[in-house]
């Protein structure tokens, strides 16, 4: 869904299809790799002190955080806040 909604935006600002493909290809590779490494590291540390349910807390916290960041960035762009 992310790629579906951003492609018209990039085409509208004059990016080539090749540039869009490069950009959209790197996002899941880099983001996924960092997310797996950081999420695993953080949840492993929390499980030692708080139990297995800490892994669920890490997932929920990260999803809520990124949702808030995306909404902030979208609203900033829509409202032209500098």
Short mmCIF file of N, CA, C and O in Angstrom, two decimals:
data_model
loop_
_atom_site.label_atom_id
_atom_site.label_comp_id
_atom_site.label_asym_id
_atom_site.label_seq_id
_atom_site.Cartn_x
_atom_site.Cartn_y
_atom_site.Cartn_z
N UNK A 1 0.82 -1.18 0.00
CA UNK A 1 0.00 0.00 0.00
C UNK A 1 0.87 1.25 0.00
O UNK A 1 0.55 2.23 -0.64
N UNK A 2 1.97 1.20 0.73
CA UNK A 2 2.87 2.35 0.78
C UNK A 2 3.37 2.71 -0.63
O UNK A 2 3.31 3.86 -1.04
N UNK A 3 3.85 1.72 -1.35
CA UNK A 3 4.37 1.98 -2.70
C UNK A 3 3.27 2.41 -3.65
O UNK A 3 3.49 3.25 -4.53
N UNK A 4 2.10 1.87 -3.50
CA UNK A 4 0.98 2.23 -4.37
C UNK A 4 0.62 3.70 -4.23
O UNK A 4 0.33 4.38 -5.19
N UNK A 5 0.62 4.19 -3.01
CA UNK A 5 0.22 5.57 -2.76
C UNK A 5 1.32 6.58 -3.04
O UNK A 5 1.03 7.74 -3.31
N UNK A 6 2.57 6.19 -2.99
CA UNK A 6 3.65 7.15 -3.19
C UNK A 6 4.06 7.28 -4.65
O UNK A 6 4.61 8.31 -5.04
N UNK A 7 3.79 6.28 -5.45
CA UNK A 7 4.21 6.34 -6.85
C UNK A 7 3.58 7.53 -7.59
O UNK A 7 4.30 8.26 -8.28
N UNK A 8 2.28 7.80 -7.46
CA UNK A 8 1.73 8.99 -8.12
C UNK A 8 2.38 10.29 -7.65
O UNK A 8 2.56 11.22 -8.43
N UNK A 9 2.76 10.35 -6.39
CA UNK A 9 3.42 11.55 -5.87
C UNK A 9 4.77 11.76 -6.57
O UNK A 9 5.07 12.86 -7.03
N UNK A 10 5.58 10.71 -6.63
CA UNK A 10 6.89 10.84 -7.26
C UNK A 10 6.77 11.16 -8.75
O UNK A 10 7.58 11.92 -9.29
N UNK A 11 5.81 10.58 -9.42
CA UNK A 11 5.59 10.89 -10.83
C UNK A 11 5.18 12.35 -10.97
O UNK A 11 5.64 13.06 -11.87
N UNK A 12 4.35 12.83 -10.05
CA UNK A 12 3.89 14.22 -10.09
C UNK A 12 4.99 15.23 -9.88
O UNK A 12 4.91 16.36 -10.39
N UNK A 13 6.05 14.87 -9.15
CA UNK A 13 7.14 15.82 -8.93
C UNK A 13 8.26 15.65 -9.95
O UNK A 13 9.29 16.29 -9.86
N UNK A 14 8.02 14.77 -10.94
CA UNK A 14 8.95 14.67 -12.06
C UNK A 14 10.04 13.62 -11.95
O UNK A 14 11.01 13.65 -12.71
N UNK A 15 9.91 12.67 -11.04
CA UNK A 15 10.90 11.60 -10.93
C UNK A 15 10.67 10.58 -12.05
O UNK A 15 9.55 10.34 -12.46
N UNK A 16 11.76 9.97 -12.50
CA UNK A 16 11.64 8.93 -13.53
C UNK A 16 11.21 7.62 -12.88
O UNK A 16 11.38 7.43 -11.67
N UNK A 17 10.67 6.73 -13.70
CA UNK A 17 10.24 5.43 -13.17
C UNK A 17 11.42 4.63 -12.63
O UNK A 17 11.27 3.88 -11.66
N UNK A 18 12.59 4.80 -13.23
CA UNK A 18 13.78 4.10 -12.75
C UNK A 18 14.19 4.58 -11.37
O UNK A 18 14.55 3.79 -10.49
N UNK A 19 14.14 5.90 -11.16
CA UNK A 19 14.48 6.45 -9.85
C UNK A 19 13.48 6.01 -8.79
O UNK A 19 13.85 5.71 -7.65
N UNK A 20 12.22 5.97 -9.16
CA UNK A 20 11.19 5.53 -8.22
C UNK A 20 11.43 4.07 -7.85
O UNK A 20 11.34 3.71 -6.67
N UNK A 21 11.75 3.25 -8.82
CA UNK A 21 11.99 1.82 -8.55
C UNK A 21 13.20 1.63 -7.64
O UNK A 21 13.17 0.80 -6.73
N UNK A 22 14.26 2.41 -7.87
CA UNK A 22 15.45 2.31 -7.00
C UNK A 22 15.09 2.68 -5.57
O UNK A 22 15.45 1.99 -4.62
N UNK A 23 14.40 3.79 -5.42
CA UNK A 23 14.02 4.26 -4.10
C UNK A 23 13.11 3.26 -3.39
O UNK A 23 13.32 2.91 -2.23
N UNK A 24 12.08 2.81 -4.08
CA UNK A 24 11.12 1.90 -3.48
C UNK A 24 11.71 0.52 -3.24
O UNK A 24 11.21 -0.23 -2.40
N UNK A 25 12.77 0.17 -3.94
CA UNK A 25 13.44 -1.11 -3.70
C UNK A 25 14.31 -1.09 -2.47
O UNK A 25 14.45 -2.11 -1.77
N UNK A 26 14.92 0.03 -2.18
CA UNK A 26 15.82 0.12 -1.03
C UNK A 26 15.08 0.27 0.30
O UNK A 26 15.60 -0.13 1.35
N UNK A 27 13.90 0.83 0.28
CA UNK A 27 13.17 1.05 1.54
C UNK A 27 12.93 -0.26 2.29
O UNK A 27 13.27 -0.35 3.47
N UNK A 28 12.35 -1.30 1.67
CA UNK A 28 12.13 -2.53 2.44
C UNK A 28 13.41 -3.26 2.82
O UNK A 28 13.48 -3.87 3.88
N UNK A 29 14.43 -3.14 1.97
CA UNK A 29 15.69 -3.82 2.28
C UNK A 29 16.34 -3.19 3.52
O UNK A 29 16.67 -3.88 4.48
N UNK A 30 16.53 -1.89 3.50
CA UNK A 30 17.20 -1.21 4.60
C UNK A 30 16.30 -1.17 5.84
O UNK A 30 16.73 -1.52 6.94
N UNK A 31 15.06 -0.74 5.66
CA UNK A 31 14.14 -0.65 6.79
C UNK A 31 13.87 -2.00 7.44
O UNK A 31 13.85 -2.10 8.67
N UNK A 32 13.68 -3.00 6.63
CA UNK A 32 13.43 -4.34 7.17
C UNK A 32 14.62 -4.89 7.92
O UNK A 32 14.49 -5.47 9.01
N UNK A 33 15.80 -4.72 7.36
CA UNK A 33 17.02 -5.21 8.02
C UNK A 33 17.26 -4.50 9.35
O UNK A 33 17.55 -5.14 10.37
N UNK A 34 17.13 -3.18 9.35
CA UNK A 34 17.31 -2.43 10.59
C UNK A 34 16.22 -2.78 11.61
O UNK A 34 16.50 -2.91 12.81
N UNK A 35 15.00 -2.92 11.14
CA UNK A 35 13.90 -3.25 12.04
C UNK A 35 14.06 -4.61 12.70
O UNK A 35 13.82 -4.76 13.90
N UNK A 36 14.48 -5.60 11.93
CA UNK A 36 14.68 -6.94 12.48
C UNK A 36 15.82 -6.92 13.50
O UNK A 36 15.71 -7.47 14.60
N UNK A 37 16.93 -6.27 13.14
CA UNK A 37 18.08 -6.24 14.04
C UNK A 37 17.77 -5.48 15.33
O UNK A 37 18.03 -5.97 16.43
N UNK A 38 17.21 -4.30 15.19
CA UNK A 38 16.93 -3.49 16.38
C UNK A 38 15.80 -4.09 17.23
O UNK A 38 15.89 -4.12 18.45
N UNK A 39 14.76 -4.56 16.57
CA UNK A 39 13.65 -5.17 17.31
C UNK A 39 14.08 -6.42 18.06
O UNK A 39 13.70 -6.64 19.21
N UNK A 40 14.90 -7.23 17.42
CA UNK A 40 15.42 -8.43 18.09
C UNK A 40 16.31 -8.09 19.26
O UNK A 40 16.21 -8.69 20.34
N UNK A 41 17.19 -7.13 19.07
CA UNK A 41 18.09 -6.71 20.15
C UNK A 41 17.31 -6.16 21.34
O UNK A 41 17.53 -6.56 22.49
N UNK A 42 16.38 -5.27 21.07
CA UNK A 42 15.60 -4.64 22.15
C UNK A 42 14.73 -5.68 22.86
O UNK A 42 14.68 -5.73 24.09
N UNK A 43 14.03 -6.52 22.09
CA UNK A 43 13.14 -7.49 22.73
C UNK A 43 13.93 -8.54 23.51
O UNK A 43 13.48 -8.98 24.57
N UNK A 44 15.11 -8.93 23.03
CA UNK A 44 15.93 -9.88 23.79
C UNK A 44 16.34 -9.29 25.13
O UNK A 44 16.36 -9.98 26.15
N UNK A 45 16.66 -8.01 25.16
CA UNK A 45 17.04 -7.36 26.42
C UNK A 45 15.85 -7.25 27.38
O UNK A 45 15.99 -7.44 28.57
N UNK A 46 14.67 -6.95 26.83
CA UNK A 46 13.49 -6.80 27.68
C UNK A 46 12.96 -8.12 28.21
O UNK A 46 12.42 -8.18 29.31
N UNK A 47 13.11 -9.20 27.44
CA UNK A 47 12.60 -10.50 27.85
C UNK A 47 13.32 -10.98 29.11
O UNK A 47 12.71 -11.62 29.97
N UNK A 48 14.58 -10.66 29.23
CA UNK A 48 15.34 -11.10 30.40
C UNK A 48 14.74 -10.58 31.70
O UNK A 48 14.72 -11.27 32.70
N UNK A 49 14.25 -9.36 31.69
CA UNK A 49 13.73 -8.77 32.91
C UNK A 49 12.22 -8.79 33.05
O UNK A 49 11.69 -8.75 34.15
N UNK A 50 11.50 -8.87 31.93
CA UNK A 50 10.05 -8.70 31.99
C UNK A 50 9.24 -9.87 31.45
O UNK A 50 8.03 -9.82 31.44
N UNK A 51 9.87 -10.86 30.92
CA UNK A 51 9.15 -12.03 30.43
C UNK A 51 8.86 -11.95 28.93
O UNK A 51 9.19 -10.98 28.25
N UNK A 52 8.25 -13.00 28.43
CA UNK A 52 8.03 -13.18 27.00
C UNK A 52 7.10 -12.11 26.42
O UNK A 52 7.23 -11.72 25.26
N UNK A 53 6.17 -11.58 27.21
CA UNK A 53 5.23 -10.60 26.70
C UNK A 53 5.90 -9.28 26.34
O UNK A 53 5.30 -8.43 25.68
N UNK A 54 7.16 -9.11 26.74
CA UNK A 54 7.89 -7.89 26.37
C UNK A 54 8.10 -7.83 24.86
O UNK A 54 8.17 -6.75 24.29
N UNK A 55 8.18 -8.97 24.20
CA UNK A 55 8.33 -8.99 22.74
C UNK A 55 7.11 -8.35 22.07
O UNK A 55 7.23 -7.61 21.12
N UNK A 56 5.93 -8.66 22.57
CA UNK A 56 4.71 -8.06 22.03
C UNK A 56 4.71 -6.56 22.29
O UNK A 56 4.31 -5.77 21.42
N UNK A 57 5.18 -6.15 23.45
CA UNK A 57 5.24 -4.73 23.77
C UNK A 57 6.16 -3.98 22.82
O UNK A 57 5.89 -2.85 22.42
N UNK A 58 7.28 -4.61 22.43
CA UNK A 58 8.20 -3.98 21.49
C UNK A 58 7.53 -3.79 20.14
O UNK A 58 7.63 -2.72 19.52
N UNK A 59 6.80 -4.78 19.66
CA UNK A 59 6.11 -4.68 18.38
C UNK A 59 5.05 -3.59 18.42
O UNK A 59 4.97 -2.73 17.53
N UNK A 60 4.24 -3.58 19.46
CA UNK A 60 3.17 -2.58 19.57
C UNK A 60 3.75 -1.18 19.68
O UNK A 60 3.29 -0.25 19.00
N UNK A 61 4.79 -1.01 20.50
CA UNK A 61 5.42 0.30 20.65
C UNK A 61 6.01 0.79 19.34
O UNK A 61 5.85 1.96 18.98
N UNK A 62 6.67 -0.08 18.61
CA UNK A 62 7.28 0.35 17.35
C UNK A 62 6.22 0.70 16.31
O UNK A 62 6.36 1.67 15.57
N UNK A 63 5.12 -0.06 16.25
CA UNK A 63 4.06 0.25 15.30
C UNK A 63 3.37 1.57 15.62
O UNK A 63 3.11 2.37 14.72
N UNK A 64 3.09 1.81 16.89
CA UNK A 64 2.45 3.06 17.28
C UNK A 64 3.40 4.24 17.00
O UNK A 64 2.97 5.29 16.52
N UNK A 65 4.69 4.06 17.27
CA UNK A 65 5.66 5.13 17.04
C UNK A 65 5.76 5.48 15.56
O UNK A 65 5.74 6.66 15.20
N UNK A 66 5.87 4.49 14.70
CA UNK A 66 6.02 4.78 13.27
C UNK A 66 4.72 5.34 12.71
O UNK A 66 4.75 6.20 11.83
N UNK A 67 3.59 4.90 13.22
CA UNK A 67 2.31 5.45 12.79
C UNK A 67 2.25 6.94 13.11
O UNK A 67 1.84 7.76 12.29
N UNK A 68 2.67 7.31 14.31
CA UNK A 68 2.70 8.71 14.70
C UNK A 68 3.65 9.53 13.86
O UNK A 68 3.35 10.66 13.45
N UNK A 69 4.83 8.97 13.56
CA UNK A 69 5.81 9.68 12.74
C UNK A 69 5.29 9.90 11.32
O UNK A 69 5.43 10.99 10.77
N UNK A 70 4.68 8.88 10.75
CA UNK A 70 4.14 9.01 9.39
C UNK A 70 3.02 10.04 9.37
O UNK A 70 2.96 10.88 8.46
N UNK A 71 2.15 10.01 10.36
CA UNK A 71 1.07 11.00 10.41
C UNK A 71 1.62 12.41 10.56
O UNK A 71 1.13 13.34 9.93
N UNK A 72 2.62 12.58 11.38
CA UNK A 72 3.23 13.90 11.57
C UNK A 72 3.82 14.40 10.25
O UNK A 72 3.61 15.55 9.86
N UNK A 73 4.55 13.53 9.56
CA UNK A 73 5.17 13.94 8.29
C UNK A 73 4.12 14.27 7.24
O UNK A 73 4.27 15.24 6.49
N UNK A 74 3.06 13.47 7.18
CA UNK A 74 1.99 13.74 6.21
C UNK A 74 1.28 15.04 6.52
O UNK A 74 1.03 15.85 5.62
N UNK A 75 0.96 15.27 7.78
CA UNK A 75 0.29 16.52 8.14
C UNK A 75 1.19 17.72 7.91
O UNK A 75 0.73 18.77 7.48
N UNK A 76 2.47 17.56 8.18
CA UNK A 76 3.42 18.64 7.95
C UNK A 76 3.45 19.00 6.47
O UNK A 76 3.47 20.17 6.11
N UNK A 77 3.43 17.99 5.61
CA UNK A 77 3.44 18.23 4.17
C UNK A 77 2.12 18.84 3.70
O UNK A 77 2.11 19.77 2.90
N UNK A 78 1.01 18.32 4.20
CA UNK A 78 -0.30 18.80 3.77
C UNK A 78 -0.52 20.24 4.21
O UNK A 78 -1.02 21.06 3.45
N UNK A 79 -0.14 20.55 5.43
CA UNK A 79 -0.37 21.89 5.97
C UNK A 79 0.75 22.87 5.67
O UNK A 79 0.70 24.03 6.06
N UNK A 80 1.80 22.41 4.96
CA UNK A 80 2.96 23.22 4.60
C UNK A 80 3.62 23.85 5.82
O UNK A 80 3.98 25.04 5.82
N UNK A 81 3.78 23.07 6.87
CA UNK A 81 4.45 23.53 8.08
C UNK A 81 5.96 23.37 7.87
O UNK A 81 6.42 22.33 7.46
N UNK A 82 6.72 24.40 8.18
CA UNK A 82 8.17 24.34 7.95
C UNK A 82 8.91 24.06 9.21
O UNK A 82 8.68 24.20 10.27
#
